[in-house]
CSV table of C-alpha atoms in Angstrom, one decimal:
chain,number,residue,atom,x,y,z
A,1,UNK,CA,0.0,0.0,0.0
A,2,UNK,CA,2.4,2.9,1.0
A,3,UNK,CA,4.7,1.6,-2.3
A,4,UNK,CA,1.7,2.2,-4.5
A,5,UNK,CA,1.1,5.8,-2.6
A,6,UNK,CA,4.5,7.0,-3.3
A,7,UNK,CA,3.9,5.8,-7.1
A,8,UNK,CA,0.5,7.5,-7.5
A,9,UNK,CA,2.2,11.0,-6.2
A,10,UNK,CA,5.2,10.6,-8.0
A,11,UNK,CA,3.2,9.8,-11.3
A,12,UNK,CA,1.0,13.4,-10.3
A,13,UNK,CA,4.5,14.9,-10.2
A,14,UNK,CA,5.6,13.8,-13.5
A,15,UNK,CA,1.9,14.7,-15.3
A,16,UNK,CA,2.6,18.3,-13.4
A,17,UNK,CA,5.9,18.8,-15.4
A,18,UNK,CA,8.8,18.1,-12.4
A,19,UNK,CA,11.8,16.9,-13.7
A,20,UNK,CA,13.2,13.0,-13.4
A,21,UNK,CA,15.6,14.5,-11.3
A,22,UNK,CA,12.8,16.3,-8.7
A,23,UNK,CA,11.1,13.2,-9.2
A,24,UNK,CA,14.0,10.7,-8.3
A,25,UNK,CA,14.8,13.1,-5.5
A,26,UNK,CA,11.2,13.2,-4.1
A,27,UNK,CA,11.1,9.0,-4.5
A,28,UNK,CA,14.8,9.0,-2.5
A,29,UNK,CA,13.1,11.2,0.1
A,30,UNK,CA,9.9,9.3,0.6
A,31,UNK,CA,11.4,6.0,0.1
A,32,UNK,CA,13.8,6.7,3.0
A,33,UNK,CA,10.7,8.3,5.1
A,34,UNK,CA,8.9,5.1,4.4
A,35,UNK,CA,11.7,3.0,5.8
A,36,UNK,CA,11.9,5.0,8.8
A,37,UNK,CA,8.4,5.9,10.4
A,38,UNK,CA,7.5,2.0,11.4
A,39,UNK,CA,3.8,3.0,10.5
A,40,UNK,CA,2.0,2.5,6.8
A,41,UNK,CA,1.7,5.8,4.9
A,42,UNK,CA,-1.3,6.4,5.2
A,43,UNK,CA,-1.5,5.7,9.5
A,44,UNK,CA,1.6,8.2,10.0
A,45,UNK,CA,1.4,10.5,12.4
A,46,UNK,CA,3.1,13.7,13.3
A,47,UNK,CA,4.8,11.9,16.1
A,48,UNK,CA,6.2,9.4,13.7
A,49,UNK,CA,7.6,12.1,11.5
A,50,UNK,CA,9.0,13.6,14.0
A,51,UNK,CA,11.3,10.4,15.3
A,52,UNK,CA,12.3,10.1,11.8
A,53,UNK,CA,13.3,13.5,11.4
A,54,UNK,CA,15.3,13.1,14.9
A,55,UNK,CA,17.0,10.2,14.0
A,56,UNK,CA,18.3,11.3,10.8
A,57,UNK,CA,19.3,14.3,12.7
A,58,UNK,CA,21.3,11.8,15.3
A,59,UNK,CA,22.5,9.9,11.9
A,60,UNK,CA,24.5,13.1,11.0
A,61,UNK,CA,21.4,14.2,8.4
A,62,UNK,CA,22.4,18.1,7.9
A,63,UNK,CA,19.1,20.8,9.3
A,64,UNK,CA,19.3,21.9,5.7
A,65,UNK,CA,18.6,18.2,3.9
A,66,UNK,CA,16.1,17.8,7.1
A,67,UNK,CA,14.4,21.0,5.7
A,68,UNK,CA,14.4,19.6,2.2
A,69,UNK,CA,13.4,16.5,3.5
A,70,UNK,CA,10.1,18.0,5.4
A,71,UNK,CA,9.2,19.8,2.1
A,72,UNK,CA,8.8,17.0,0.2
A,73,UNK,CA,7.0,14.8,2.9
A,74,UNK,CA,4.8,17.8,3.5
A,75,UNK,CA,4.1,18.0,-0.2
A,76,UNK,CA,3.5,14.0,-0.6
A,77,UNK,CA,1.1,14.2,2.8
A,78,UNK,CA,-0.7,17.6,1.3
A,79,UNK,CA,-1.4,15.7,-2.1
A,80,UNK,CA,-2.6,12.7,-0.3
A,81,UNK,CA,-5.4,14.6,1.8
A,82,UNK,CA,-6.2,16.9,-1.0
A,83,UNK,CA,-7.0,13.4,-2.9
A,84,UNK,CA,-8.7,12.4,-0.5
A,85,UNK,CA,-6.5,9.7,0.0
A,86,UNK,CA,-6.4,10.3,3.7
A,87,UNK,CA,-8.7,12.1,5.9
A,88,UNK,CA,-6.2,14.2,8.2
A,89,UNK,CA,-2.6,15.4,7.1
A,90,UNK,CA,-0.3,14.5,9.8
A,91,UNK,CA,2.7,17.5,8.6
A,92,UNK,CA,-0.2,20.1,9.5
A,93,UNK,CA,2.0,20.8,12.5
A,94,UNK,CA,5.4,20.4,11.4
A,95,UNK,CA,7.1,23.3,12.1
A,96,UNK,CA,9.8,24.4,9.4
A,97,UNK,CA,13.4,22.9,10.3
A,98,UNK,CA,15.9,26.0,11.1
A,99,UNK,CA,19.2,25.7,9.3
A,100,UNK,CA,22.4,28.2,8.9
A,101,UNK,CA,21.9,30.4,5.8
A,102,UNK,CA,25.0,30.2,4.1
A,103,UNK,CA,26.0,32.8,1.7
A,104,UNK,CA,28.6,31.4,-0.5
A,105,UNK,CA,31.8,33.7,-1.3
A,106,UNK,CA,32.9,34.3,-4.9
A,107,UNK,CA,36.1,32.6,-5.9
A,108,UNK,CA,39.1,35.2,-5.8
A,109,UNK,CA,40.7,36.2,-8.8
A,110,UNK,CA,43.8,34.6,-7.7
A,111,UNK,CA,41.5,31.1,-7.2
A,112,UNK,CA,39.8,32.0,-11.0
A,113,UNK,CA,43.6,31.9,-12.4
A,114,UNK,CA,44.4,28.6,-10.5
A,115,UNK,CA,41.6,27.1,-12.1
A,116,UNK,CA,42.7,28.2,-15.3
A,117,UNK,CA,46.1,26.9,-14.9
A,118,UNK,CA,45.1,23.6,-13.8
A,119,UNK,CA,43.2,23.0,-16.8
A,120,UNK,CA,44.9,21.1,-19.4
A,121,UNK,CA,43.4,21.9,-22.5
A,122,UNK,CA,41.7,24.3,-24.4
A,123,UNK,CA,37.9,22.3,-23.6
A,124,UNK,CA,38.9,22.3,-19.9
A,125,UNK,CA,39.5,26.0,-20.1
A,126,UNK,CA,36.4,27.0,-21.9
A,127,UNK,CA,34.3,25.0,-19.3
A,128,UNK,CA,35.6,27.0,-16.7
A,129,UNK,CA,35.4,30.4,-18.4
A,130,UNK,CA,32.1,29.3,-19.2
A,131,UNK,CA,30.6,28.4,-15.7
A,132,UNK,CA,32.0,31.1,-14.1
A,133,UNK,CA,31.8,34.1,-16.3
A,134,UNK,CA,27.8,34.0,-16.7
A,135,UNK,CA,27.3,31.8,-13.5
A,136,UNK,CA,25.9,28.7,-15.4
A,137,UNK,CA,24.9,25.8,-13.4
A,138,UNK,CA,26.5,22.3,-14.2
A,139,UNK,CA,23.6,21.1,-15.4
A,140,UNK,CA,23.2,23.9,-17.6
A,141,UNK,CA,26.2,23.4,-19.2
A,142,UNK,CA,26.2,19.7,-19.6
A,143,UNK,CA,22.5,20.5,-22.2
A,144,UNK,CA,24.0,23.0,-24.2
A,145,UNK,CA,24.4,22.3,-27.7
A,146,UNK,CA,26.4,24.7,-30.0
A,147,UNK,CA,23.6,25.9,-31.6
A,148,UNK,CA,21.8,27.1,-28.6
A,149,UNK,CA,25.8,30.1,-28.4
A,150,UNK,CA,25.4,32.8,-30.4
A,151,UNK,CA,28.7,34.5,-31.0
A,152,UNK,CA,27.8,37.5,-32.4
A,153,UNK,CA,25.3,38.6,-29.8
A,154,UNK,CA,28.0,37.0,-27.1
A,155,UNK,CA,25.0,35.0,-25.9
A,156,UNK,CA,23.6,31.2,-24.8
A,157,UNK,CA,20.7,30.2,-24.3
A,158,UNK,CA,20.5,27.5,-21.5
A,159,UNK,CA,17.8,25.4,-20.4
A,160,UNK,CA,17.7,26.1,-16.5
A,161,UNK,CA,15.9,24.4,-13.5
A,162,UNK,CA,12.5,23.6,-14.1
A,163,UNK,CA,13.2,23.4,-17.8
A,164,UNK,CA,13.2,27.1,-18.0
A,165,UNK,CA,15.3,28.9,-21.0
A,166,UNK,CA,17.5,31.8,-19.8
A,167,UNK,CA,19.6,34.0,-21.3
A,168,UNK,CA,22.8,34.5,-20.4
A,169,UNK,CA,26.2,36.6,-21.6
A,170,UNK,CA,29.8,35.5,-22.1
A,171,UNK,CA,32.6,38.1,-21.2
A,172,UNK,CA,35.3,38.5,-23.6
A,173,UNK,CA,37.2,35.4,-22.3
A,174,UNK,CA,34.8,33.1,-22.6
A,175,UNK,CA,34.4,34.1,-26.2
A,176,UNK,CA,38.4,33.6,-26.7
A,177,UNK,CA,38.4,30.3,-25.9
């Protein structure tokens, strides 16, 4: 039964447009959830939830994945009662999980031309004027095709999270290489 639950909200997922990845990530989430409450799905309570957020907490589970974590069980528990699946929805209660904002630094210009030098060829080169100089994700970078650059207007198109196009600008570096 809670298998088939997990299926029928990934599946509503998927039909909403979430990526495999999202999707993958919210069956890792529940699948682990499932493993840890001791209860069916659909019997959880917000007791249960609760021990299994403190013992992935006491498993070394970082606040911020614990966060995570809650969103997608509070999403999965939401769709359920909204289907009528279940009559109450146990993550009514469940408070946000606090967790350190961290704001990342830049890399230095000194770290930019470390990079650079550690980078073998030309292709290693371009990949790292490329993901730093407009601040392309990974991802982003790993879709591209060479007809989505245009070289003239010193512009990419990417395709972003959520499957979203975005424009973004190459500096003169970038374009050299």
């Amino acid at each position: 039964e809670s298998e088939s639950l997990i299926r029928l909200f990934l599946d509503a997922k998927a039909v909403e447009g979430r990526s495999a990845q999202t999707i993958k990530q919210y069956g890792y989430v529940l699948e682990n959830m499932r493993h840890g409450v001791g209860a069916p799905l659909s019997k959880v309570t917000v007791h249960h939830l609760r021990s299994f957020f403190m013992r992935e907490k006491e498993r070394g589970v970082s606040m911020r994945t614990l966060e995570g974590y809650r969103y997608v069980i509070q999403s999965f528990y939401g769709w359920l009662w909204r289907e009528e699946i279940i009559p109450k929805n146990p993550t009514i209660n469940l408070q946000p999980i606090r967790h350190p904002k961290v704001i990342r630094k830049p890399f230095s210009q000194v770290e930019i031309e470390k990079m650079k030098e550690a980078a073998k060829t030309t292709r290693d080169k371009a990949i790292i004027c490329f993901l730093l100089a407009p601040g392309c994700r990974i991802s982003e970078m790993c879709k591209l095709n060479t007809l989505d650059i245009d070289f003239q207007a010193r512009a990419v198109t990417v395709l972003g999270k959520g499957n979203k196009q975005r424009r973004v600008y190459l500096d003169d570096v970038s374009i050299l290489y």
